[in-house]
CSV table of C-alpha atoms in Angstrom, one decimal:
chain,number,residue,atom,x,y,z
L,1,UNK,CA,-16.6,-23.0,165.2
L,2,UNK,CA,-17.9,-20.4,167.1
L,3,UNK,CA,-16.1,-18.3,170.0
L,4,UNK,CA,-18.7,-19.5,172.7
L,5,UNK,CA,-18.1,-23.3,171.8
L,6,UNK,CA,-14.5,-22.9,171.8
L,7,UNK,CA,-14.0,-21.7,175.0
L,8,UNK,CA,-16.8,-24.4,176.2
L,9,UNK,CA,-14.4,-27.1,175.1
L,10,UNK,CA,-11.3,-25.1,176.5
L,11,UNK,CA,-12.6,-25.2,180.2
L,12,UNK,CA,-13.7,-29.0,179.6
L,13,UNK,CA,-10.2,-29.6,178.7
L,14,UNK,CA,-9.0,-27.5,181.5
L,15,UNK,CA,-11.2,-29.0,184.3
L,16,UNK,CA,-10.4,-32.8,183.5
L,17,UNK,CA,-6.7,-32.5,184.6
L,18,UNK,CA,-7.7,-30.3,187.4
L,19,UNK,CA,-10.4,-32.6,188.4
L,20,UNK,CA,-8.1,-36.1,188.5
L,21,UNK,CA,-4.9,-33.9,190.2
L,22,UNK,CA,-7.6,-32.9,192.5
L,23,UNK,CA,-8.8,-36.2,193.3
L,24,UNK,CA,-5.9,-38.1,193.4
L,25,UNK,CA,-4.8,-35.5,195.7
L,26,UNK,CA,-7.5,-36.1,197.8
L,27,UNK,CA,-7.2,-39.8,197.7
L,28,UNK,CA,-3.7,-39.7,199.6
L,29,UNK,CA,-4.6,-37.4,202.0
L,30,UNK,CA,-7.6,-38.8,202.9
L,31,UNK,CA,-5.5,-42.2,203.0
L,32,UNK,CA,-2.6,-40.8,205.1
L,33,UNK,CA,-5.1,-39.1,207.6
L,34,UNK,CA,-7.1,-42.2,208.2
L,35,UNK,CA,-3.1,-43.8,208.8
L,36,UNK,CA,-2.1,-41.4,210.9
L,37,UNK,CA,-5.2,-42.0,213.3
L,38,UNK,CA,-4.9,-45.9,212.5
L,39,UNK,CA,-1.3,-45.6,213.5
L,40,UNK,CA,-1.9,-43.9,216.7
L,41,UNK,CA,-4.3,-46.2,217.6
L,42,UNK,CA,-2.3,-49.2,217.2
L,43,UNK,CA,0.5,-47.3,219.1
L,44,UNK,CA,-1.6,-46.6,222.3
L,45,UNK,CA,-2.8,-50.6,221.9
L,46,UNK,CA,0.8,-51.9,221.0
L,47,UNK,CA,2.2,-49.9,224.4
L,48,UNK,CA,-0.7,-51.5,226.6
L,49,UNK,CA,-0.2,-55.1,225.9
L,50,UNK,CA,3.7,-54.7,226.3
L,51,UNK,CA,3.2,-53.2,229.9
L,52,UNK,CA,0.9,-55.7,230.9
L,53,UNK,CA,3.6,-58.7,229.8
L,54,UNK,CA,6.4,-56.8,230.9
L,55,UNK,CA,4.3,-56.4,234.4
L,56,UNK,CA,3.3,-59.9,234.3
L,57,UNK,CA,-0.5,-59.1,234.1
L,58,UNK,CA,-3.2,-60.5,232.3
L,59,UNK,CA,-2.9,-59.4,228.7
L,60,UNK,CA,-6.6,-58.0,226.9
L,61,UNK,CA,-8.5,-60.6,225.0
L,62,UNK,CA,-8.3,-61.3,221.0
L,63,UNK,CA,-10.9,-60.0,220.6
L,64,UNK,CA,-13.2,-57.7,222.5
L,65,UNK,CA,-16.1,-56.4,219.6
L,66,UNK,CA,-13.6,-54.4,218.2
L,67,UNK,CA,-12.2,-57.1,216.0
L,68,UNK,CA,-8.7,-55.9,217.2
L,69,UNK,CA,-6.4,-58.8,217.2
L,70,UNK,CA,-2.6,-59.4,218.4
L,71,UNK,CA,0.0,-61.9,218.1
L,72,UNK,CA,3.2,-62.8,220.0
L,73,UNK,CA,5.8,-65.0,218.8
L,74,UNK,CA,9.4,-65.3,220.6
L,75,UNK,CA,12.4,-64.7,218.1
L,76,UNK,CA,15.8,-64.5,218.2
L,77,UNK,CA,18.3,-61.8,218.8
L,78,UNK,CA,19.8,-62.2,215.5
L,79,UNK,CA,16.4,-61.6,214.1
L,80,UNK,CA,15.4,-59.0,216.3
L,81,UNK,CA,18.7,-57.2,215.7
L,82,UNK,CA,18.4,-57.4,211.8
L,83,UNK,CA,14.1,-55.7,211.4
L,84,UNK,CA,13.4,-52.3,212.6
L,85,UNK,CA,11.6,-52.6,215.9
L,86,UNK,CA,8.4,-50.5,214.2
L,87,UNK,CA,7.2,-51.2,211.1
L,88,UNK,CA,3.3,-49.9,210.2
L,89,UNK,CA,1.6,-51.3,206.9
L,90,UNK,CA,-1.4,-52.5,205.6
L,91,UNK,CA,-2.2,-56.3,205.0
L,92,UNK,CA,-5.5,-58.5,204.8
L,93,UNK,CA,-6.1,-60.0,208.4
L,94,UNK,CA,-8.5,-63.0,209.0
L,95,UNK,CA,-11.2,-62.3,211.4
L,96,UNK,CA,-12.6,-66.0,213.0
L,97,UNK,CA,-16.0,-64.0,213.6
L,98,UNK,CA,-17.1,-63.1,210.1
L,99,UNK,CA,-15.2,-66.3,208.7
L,100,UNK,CA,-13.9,-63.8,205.8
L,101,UNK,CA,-11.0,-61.4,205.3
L,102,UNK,CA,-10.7,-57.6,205.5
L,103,UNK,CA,-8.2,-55.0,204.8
L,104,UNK,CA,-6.6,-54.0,208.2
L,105,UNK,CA,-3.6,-51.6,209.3
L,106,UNK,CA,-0.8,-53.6,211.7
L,107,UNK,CA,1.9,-52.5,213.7
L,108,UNK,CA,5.1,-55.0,214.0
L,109,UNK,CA,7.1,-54.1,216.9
L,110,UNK,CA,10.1,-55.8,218.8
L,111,UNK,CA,10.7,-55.4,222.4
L,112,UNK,CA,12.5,-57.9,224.6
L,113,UNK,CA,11.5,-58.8,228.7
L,114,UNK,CA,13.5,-58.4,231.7
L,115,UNK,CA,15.3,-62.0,230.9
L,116,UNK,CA,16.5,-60.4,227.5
L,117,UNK,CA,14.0,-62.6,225.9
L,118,UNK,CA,12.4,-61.0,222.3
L,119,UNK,CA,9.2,-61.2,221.5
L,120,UNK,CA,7.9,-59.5,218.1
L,121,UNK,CA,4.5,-58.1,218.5
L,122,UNK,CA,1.8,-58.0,215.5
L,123,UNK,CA,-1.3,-55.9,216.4
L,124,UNK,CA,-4.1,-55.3,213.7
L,125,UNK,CA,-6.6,-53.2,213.6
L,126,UNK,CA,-9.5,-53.5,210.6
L,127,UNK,CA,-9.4,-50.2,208.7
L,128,UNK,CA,-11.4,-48.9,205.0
L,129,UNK,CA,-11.7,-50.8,201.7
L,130,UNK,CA,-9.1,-49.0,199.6
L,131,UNK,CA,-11.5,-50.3,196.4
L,132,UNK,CA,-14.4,-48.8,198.0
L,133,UNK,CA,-12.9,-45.5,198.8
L,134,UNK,CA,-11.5,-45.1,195.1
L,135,UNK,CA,-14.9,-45.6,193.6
L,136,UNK,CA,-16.7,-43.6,196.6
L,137,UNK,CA,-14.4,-40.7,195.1
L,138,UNK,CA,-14.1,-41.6,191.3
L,139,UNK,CA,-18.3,-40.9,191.6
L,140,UNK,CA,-18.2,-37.8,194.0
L,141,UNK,CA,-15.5,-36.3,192.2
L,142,UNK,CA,-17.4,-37.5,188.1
L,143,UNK,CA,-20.2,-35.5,189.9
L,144,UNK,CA,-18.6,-32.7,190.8
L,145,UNK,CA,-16.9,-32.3,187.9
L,146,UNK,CA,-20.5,-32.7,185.8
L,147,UNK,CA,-21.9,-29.6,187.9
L,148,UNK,CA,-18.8,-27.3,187.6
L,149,UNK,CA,-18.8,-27.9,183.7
L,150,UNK,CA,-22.3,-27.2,183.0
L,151,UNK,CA,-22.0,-24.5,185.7
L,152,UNK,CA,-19.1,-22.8,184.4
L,153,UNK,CA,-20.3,-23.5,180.9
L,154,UNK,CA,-23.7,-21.7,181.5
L,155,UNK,CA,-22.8,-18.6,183.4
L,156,UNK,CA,-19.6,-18.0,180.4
L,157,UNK,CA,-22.3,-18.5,178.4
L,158,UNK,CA,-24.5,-16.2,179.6
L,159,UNK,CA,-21.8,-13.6,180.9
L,160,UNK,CA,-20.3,-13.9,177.0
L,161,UNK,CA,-23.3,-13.2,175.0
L,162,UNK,CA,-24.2,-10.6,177.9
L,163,UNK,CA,-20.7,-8.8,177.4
L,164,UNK,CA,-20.3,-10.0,173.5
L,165,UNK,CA,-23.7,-7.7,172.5
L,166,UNK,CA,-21.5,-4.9,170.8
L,167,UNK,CA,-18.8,-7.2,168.9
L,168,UNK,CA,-22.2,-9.0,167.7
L,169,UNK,CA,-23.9,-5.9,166.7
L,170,UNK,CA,-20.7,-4.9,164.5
L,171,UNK,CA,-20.7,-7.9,163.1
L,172,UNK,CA,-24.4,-7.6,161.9
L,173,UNK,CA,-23.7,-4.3,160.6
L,174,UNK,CA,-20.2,-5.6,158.8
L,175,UNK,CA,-22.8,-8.0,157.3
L,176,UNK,CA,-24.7,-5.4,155.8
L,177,UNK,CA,-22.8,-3.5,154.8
L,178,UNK,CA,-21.9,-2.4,150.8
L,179,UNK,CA,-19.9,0.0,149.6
L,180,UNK,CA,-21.6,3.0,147.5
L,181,UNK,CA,-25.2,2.4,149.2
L,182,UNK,CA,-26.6,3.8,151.4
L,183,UNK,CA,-25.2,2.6,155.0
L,184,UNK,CA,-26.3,3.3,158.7
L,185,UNK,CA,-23.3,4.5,161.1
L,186,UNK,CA,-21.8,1.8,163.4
L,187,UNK,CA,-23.6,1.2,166.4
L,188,UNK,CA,-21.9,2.0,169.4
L,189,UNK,CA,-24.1,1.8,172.3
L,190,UNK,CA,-21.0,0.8,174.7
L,191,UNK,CA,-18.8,1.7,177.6
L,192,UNK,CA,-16.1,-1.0,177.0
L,193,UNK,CA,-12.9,0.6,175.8
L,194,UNK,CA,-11.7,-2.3,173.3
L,195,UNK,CA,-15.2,-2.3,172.0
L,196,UNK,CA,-15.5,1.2,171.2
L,197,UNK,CA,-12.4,1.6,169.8
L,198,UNK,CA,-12.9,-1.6,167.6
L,199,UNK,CA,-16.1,0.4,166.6
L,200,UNK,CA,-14.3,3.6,166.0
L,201,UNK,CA,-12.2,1.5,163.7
L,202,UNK,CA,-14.7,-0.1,161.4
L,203,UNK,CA,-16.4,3.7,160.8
L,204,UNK,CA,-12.8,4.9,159.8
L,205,UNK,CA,-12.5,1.6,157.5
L,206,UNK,CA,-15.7,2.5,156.1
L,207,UNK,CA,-15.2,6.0,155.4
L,208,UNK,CA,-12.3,5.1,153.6
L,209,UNK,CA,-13.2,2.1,151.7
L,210,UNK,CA,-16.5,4.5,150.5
L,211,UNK,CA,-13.7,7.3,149.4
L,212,UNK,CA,-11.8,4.9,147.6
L,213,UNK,CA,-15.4,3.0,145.7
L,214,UNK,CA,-15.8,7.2,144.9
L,215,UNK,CA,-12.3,7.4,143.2
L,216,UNK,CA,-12.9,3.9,141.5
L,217,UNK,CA,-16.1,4.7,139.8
L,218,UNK,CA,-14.8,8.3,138.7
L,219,UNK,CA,-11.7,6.5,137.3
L,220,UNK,CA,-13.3,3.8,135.8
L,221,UNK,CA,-15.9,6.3,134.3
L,222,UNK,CA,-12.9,8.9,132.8
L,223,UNK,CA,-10.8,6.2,131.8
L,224,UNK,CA,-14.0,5.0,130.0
L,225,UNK,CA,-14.9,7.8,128.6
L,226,UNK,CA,-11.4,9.0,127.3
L,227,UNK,CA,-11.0,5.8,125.6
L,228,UNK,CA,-13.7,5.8,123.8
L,229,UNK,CA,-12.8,9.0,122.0
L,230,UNK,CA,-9.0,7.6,120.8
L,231,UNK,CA,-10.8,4.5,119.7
L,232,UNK,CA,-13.3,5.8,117.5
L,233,UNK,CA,-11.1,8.7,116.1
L,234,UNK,CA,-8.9,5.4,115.0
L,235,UNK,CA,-11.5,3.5,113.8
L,236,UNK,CA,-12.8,6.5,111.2
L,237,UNK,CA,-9.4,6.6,109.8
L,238,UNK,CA,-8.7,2.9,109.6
L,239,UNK,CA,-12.4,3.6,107.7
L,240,UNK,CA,-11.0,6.9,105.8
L,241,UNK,CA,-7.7,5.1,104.9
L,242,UNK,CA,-9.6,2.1,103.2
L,243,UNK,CA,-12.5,4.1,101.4
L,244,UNK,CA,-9.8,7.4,100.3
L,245,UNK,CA,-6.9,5.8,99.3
L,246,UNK,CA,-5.3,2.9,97.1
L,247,UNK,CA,-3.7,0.8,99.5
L,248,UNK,CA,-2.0,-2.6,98.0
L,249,UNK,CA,-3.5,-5.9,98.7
L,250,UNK,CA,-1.0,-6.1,101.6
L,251,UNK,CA,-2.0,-3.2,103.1
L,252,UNK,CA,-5.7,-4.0,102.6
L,253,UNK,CA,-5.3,-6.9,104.5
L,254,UNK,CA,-3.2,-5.3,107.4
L,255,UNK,CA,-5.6,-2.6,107.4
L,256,UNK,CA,-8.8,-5.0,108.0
L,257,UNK,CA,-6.8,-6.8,110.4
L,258,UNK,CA,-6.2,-3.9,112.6
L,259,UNK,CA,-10.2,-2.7,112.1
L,260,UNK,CA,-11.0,-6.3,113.5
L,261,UNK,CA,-8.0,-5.7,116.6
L,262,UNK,CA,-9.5,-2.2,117.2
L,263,UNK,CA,-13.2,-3.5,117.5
L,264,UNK,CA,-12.3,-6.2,120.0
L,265,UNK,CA,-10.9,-3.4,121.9
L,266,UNK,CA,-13.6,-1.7,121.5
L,267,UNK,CA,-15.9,-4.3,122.7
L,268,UNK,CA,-13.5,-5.1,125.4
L,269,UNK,CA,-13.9,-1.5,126.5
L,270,UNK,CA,-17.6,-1.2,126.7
L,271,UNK,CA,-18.3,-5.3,128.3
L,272,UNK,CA,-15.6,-3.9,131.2
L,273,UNK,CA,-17.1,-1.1,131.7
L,274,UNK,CA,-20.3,-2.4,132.1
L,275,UNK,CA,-19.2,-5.6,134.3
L,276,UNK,CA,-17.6,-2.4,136.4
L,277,UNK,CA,-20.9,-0.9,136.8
L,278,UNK,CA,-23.1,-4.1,137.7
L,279,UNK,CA,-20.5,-4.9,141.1
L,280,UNK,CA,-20.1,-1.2,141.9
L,281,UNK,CA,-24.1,-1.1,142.4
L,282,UNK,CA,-25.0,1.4,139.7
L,283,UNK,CA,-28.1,-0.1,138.3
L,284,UNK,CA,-30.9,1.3,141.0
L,285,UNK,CA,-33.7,1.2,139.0
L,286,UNK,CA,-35.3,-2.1,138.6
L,287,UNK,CA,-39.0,-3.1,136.6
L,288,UNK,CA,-40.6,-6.2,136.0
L,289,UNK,CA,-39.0,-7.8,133.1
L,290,UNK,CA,-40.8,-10.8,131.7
L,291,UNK,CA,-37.8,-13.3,131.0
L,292,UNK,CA,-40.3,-15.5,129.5
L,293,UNK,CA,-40.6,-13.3,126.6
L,294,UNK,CA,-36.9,-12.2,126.3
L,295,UNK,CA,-35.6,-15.4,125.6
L,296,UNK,CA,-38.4,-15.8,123.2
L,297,UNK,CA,-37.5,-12.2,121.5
L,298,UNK,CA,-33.8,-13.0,121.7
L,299,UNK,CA,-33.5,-16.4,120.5
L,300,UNK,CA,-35.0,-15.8,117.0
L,301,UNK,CA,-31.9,-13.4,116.4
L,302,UNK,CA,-29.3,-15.5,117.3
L,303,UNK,CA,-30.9,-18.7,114.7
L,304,UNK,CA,-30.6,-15.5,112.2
L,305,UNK,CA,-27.0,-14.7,112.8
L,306,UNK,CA,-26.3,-18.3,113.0
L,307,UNK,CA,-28.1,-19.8,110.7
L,308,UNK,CA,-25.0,-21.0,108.7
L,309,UNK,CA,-23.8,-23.4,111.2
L,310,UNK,CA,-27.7,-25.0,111.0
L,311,UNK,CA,-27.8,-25.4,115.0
L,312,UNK,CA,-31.3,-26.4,116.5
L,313,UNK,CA,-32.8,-24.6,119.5
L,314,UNK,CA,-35.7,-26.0,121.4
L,315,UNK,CA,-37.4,-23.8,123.6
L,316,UNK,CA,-39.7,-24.9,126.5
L,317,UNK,CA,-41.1,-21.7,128.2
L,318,UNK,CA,-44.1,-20.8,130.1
L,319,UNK,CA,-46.5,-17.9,129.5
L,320,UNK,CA,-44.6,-15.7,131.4
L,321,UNK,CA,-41.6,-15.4,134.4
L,322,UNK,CA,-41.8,-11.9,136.0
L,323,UNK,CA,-39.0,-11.2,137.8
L,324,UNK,CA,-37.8,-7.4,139.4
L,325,UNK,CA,-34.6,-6.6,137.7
L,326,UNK,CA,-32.9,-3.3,135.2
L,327,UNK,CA,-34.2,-3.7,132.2
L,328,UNK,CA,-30.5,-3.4,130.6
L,329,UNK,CA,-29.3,-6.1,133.2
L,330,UNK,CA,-32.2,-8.4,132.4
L,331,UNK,CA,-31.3,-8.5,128.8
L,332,UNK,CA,-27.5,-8.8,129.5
L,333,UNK,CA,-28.4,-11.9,131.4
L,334,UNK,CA,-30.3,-13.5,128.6
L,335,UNK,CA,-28.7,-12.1,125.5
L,336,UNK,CA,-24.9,-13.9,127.0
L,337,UNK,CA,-26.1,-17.2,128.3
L,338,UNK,CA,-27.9,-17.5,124.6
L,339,UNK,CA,-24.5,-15.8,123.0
L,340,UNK,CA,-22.5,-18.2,125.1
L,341,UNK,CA,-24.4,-21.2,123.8
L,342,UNK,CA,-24.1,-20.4,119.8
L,343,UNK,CA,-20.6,-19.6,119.7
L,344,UNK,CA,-19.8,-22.8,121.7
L,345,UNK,CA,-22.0,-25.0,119.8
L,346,UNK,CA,-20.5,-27.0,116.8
L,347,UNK,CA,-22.7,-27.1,113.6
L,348,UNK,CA,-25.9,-29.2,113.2
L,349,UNK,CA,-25.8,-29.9,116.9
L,350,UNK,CA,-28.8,-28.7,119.6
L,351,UNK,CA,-29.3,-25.9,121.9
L,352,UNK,CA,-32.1,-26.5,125.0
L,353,UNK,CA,-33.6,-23.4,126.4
L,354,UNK,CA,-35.6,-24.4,129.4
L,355,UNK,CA,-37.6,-22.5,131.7
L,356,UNK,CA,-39.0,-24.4,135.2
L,357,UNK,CA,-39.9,-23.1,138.0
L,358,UNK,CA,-37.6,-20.1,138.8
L,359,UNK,CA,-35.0,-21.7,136.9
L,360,UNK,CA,-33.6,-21.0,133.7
L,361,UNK,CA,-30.6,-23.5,131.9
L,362,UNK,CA,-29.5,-23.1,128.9
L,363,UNK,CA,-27.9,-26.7,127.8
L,364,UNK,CA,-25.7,-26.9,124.8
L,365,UNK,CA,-23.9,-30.2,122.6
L,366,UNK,CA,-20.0,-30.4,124.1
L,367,UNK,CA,-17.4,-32.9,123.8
L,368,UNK,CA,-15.3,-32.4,127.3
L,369,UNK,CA,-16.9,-30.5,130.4
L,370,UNK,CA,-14.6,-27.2,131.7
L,371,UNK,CA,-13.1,-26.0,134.9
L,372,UNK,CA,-16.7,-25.5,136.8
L,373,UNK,CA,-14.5,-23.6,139.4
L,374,UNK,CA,-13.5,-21.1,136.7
L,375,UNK,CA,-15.9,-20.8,134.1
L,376,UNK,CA,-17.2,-17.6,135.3
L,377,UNK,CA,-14.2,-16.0,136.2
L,378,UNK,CA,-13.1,-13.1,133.6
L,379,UNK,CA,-11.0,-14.2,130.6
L,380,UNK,CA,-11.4,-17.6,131.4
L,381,UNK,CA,-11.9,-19.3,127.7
L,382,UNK,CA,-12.3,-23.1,127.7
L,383,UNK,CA,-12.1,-23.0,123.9
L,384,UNK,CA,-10.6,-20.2,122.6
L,385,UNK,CA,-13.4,-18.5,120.0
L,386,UNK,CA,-12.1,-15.8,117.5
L,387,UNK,CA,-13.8,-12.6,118.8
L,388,UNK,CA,-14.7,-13.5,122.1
L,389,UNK,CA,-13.8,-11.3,124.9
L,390,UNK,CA,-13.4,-13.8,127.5
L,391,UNK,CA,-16.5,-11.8,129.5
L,392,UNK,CA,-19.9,-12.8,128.5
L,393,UNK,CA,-20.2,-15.7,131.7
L,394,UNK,CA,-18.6,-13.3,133.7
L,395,UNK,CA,-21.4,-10.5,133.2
L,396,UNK,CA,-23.8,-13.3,133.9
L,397,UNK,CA,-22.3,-14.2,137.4
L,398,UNK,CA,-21.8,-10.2,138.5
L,399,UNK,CA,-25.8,-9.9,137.5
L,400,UNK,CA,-26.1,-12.9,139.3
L,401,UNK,CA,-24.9,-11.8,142.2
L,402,UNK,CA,-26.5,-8.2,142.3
L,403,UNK,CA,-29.7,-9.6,141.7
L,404,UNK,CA,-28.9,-13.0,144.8
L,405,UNK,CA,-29.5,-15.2,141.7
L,406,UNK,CA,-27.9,-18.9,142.1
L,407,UNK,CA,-25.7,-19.6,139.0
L,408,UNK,CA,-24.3,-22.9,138.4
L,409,UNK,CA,-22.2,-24.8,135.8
L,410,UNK,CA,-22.6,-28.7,135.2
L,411,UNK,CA,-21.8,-30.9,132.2
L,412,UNK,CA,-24.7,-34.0,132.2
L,413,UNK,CA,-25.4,-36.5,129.4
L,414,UNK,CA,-22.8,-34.7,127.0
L,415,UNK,CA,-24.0,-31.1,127.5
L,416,UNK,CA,-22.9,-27.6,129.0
L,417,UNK,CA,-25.9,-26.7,131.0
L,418,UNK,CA,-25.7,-23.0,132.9
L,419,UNK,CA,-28.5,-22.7,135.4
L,420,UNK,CA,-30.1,-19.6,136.6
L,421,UNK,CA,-32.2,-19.5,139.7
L,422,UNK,CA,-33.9,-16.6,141.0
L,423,UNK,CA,-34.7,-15.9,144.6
């Protein structure tokens, strides 16, 4: 998920609880201040009508338009001396007018007359629909909160990408970027502190992942190089030892098996070597290559070599596939998906070589499909094959991906088919 959406959702989060605390605060202060004035109100009317009885004047009507009512109803002391003599809550009253019921706030008081005679007076006064009030606010507030999200949302939006240009334009260059080519500096076209020292940073990180690719590839190239000599001085005297002297039948054999030993490391030297070379970048030059014709030089060799084992190849090609590639790579490609295929095969079983589109899958005859997550990591061996060095599909996948080729594994309809696509 990206930065901009979390935060979005953050302050969505945020505002819902301070929305509904807001409201409900709202809600009670709006109710106690429309009390307090009801209450006052019924107050001032409450004190009139006693004065007037305790005077012994006419009292005000029922009901004068203001659908103000009162009641009073003699009681006893013992009742009078057991209720508070004010009480204020809120009660349904029947108005004879409308012929219907409304919500209304009423004063109980007690007072008694100059005979010590008590009277408890009920005075009502018509006040808001609760219900109506919660759903007036419920929608004002939905509303409000509506505009303050997209609000908020659009102006961090704005504000974030606004401030967020040089984390973005490090990130592009991050993207880019590949050790041992050619790289352009990191921008850093800003006045922000963090920013710039996060920039500062990444050109140190640079500089010394590009020292450290240096030492690699000069290791990797003396180690090479100094092996090669040691292996070849011991494979001319392994060579000297058999054709100059009279070895036993037991030695013979223990000579051959380390000639066989020394050429796998041999092999093993030259295929890591190589693999090296293709993911440190160091095949430049590229040409057209015409895969079409490869396969069709390189498949002929490998019916030659194993010819014993009787396996059948079918080849479906067009004319010609030009793709841009090394030369040396190209053939690597091709020569260890076909390799691959032979030495996996059992005899008098098939191979299918087929070329569609930009596509290229090499299908061979296999009993059980293998780890697709692993196939193409080095010394992976699904069946272990004497002489095999474990790196022939790993060379595929590093040309692969110098070359942005898709590379894929599936097993269908009882074969091993390894898919090439170029871009």
């Amino acid at each position: 998920m990206k930065l901009i959406y979390r935060i979005a959702l953050r302050l969505s989060a945020v505002l819902i609880p301070l929305m509904a605390l807001w409201a409900t605060l709202f809600y009670f202060m709006t109710v106690d201040e429309i009390n307090d004035e009801a209450d006052d109100a019924l107050a001032d009317y409450s004190e009139l009508i006693i004065i007037r009885m305790l005077a012994g004047r006419e009292l005000p009507p029922l009901n004068s338009g203001s659908n103000n009512s009162y009641s009073i109803t003699p009681i006893d002391r013992e009742y009078a001396e057991s209720k508070s003599h004010i009480i204020y809550y809120d009660a349904e009253v029947y108005i004879p007018e409308k012929e219907e019921t409304e919500p209304a706030r009423i004063l109980s008081t007690i007072f008694r007359d100059n005979d010590d005679n008590y009277y408890e007076l009920k005075v009502a006064m018509p006040t808001f629909e609760k219900n109506d009030l919660v759903r007036t606010i419920l929608f004002w507030i939905i509303l409000l909160y509506l505009i303050l999200l997209f609000t908020l949302i659009g102006l961090t939006t704005w504000i974030f990408h606004h401030s967020m240009k040089p984390l973005y334009a490090l990130l592009q260059w991050l993207d880019s970027y590949t050790p041992g080519k050619h790289n352009s500096p990191v921008p850093d076209n800003t006045n922000i502190t963090e920013f710039h020292r996060l920039n500062v940073a990444a050109q140190e990180a640079a500089h010394r992942s590009e020292e450290l690719f240096e030492r690699q590839k000069q290791f990797i190239g003396n180690a090479s190089h100094e092996l090669q000599t040691p292996l070849a001085i011991l494979g001319n005297r392994i060579e000297w030892l058999l054709d100059n002297t009279e070895p036993n039948e037991k030695q013979v054999e223990e000579l051959f098996k380390m000639q066989r030993s020394l050429n796998h490391i041999v092999r093993l030297n030259k295929t890591l070597l190589l693999l090296t070379k293709i993911e440190n970048g160091q095949f430049p030059e590229s040409a057209d290559v015409d895969i079409a014709d490869l396969i069709r030089e390189q498949a002929p060799l490998y019916n030659e070599i194993y010819e014993s084992r009787h396996i059948a190849c079918h080849i479906n090609l067009p004319d010609h596939f030009i793709v841009s590639m090394n030369d040396s790579l190209a053939s690597t490609l091709v020569t260890n998906l076909l390799k691959n295929a032979y030495v996996h095969t059992n005899p008098n079983q098939t191979i299918d070589v087929v070329l569609h589109g930009r596509t290229l899958t090499i299908a061979n005859d296999g009993d059980a499909p293998l780890d697709a997550e692993h196939i193409f990591d080095r010394f992976y061996q699904g069946n272990k094959k004497e002489g095999s060095t474990g790196l022939g599909l790993a060379l595929v996948k590093a040309v692969c991906h110098y070359y942005n080729c898709g590379i894929a594994y599936r097993y269908t309809n009882g074969k091993h088919c390894f898919s090439v696509t170029w871009p």
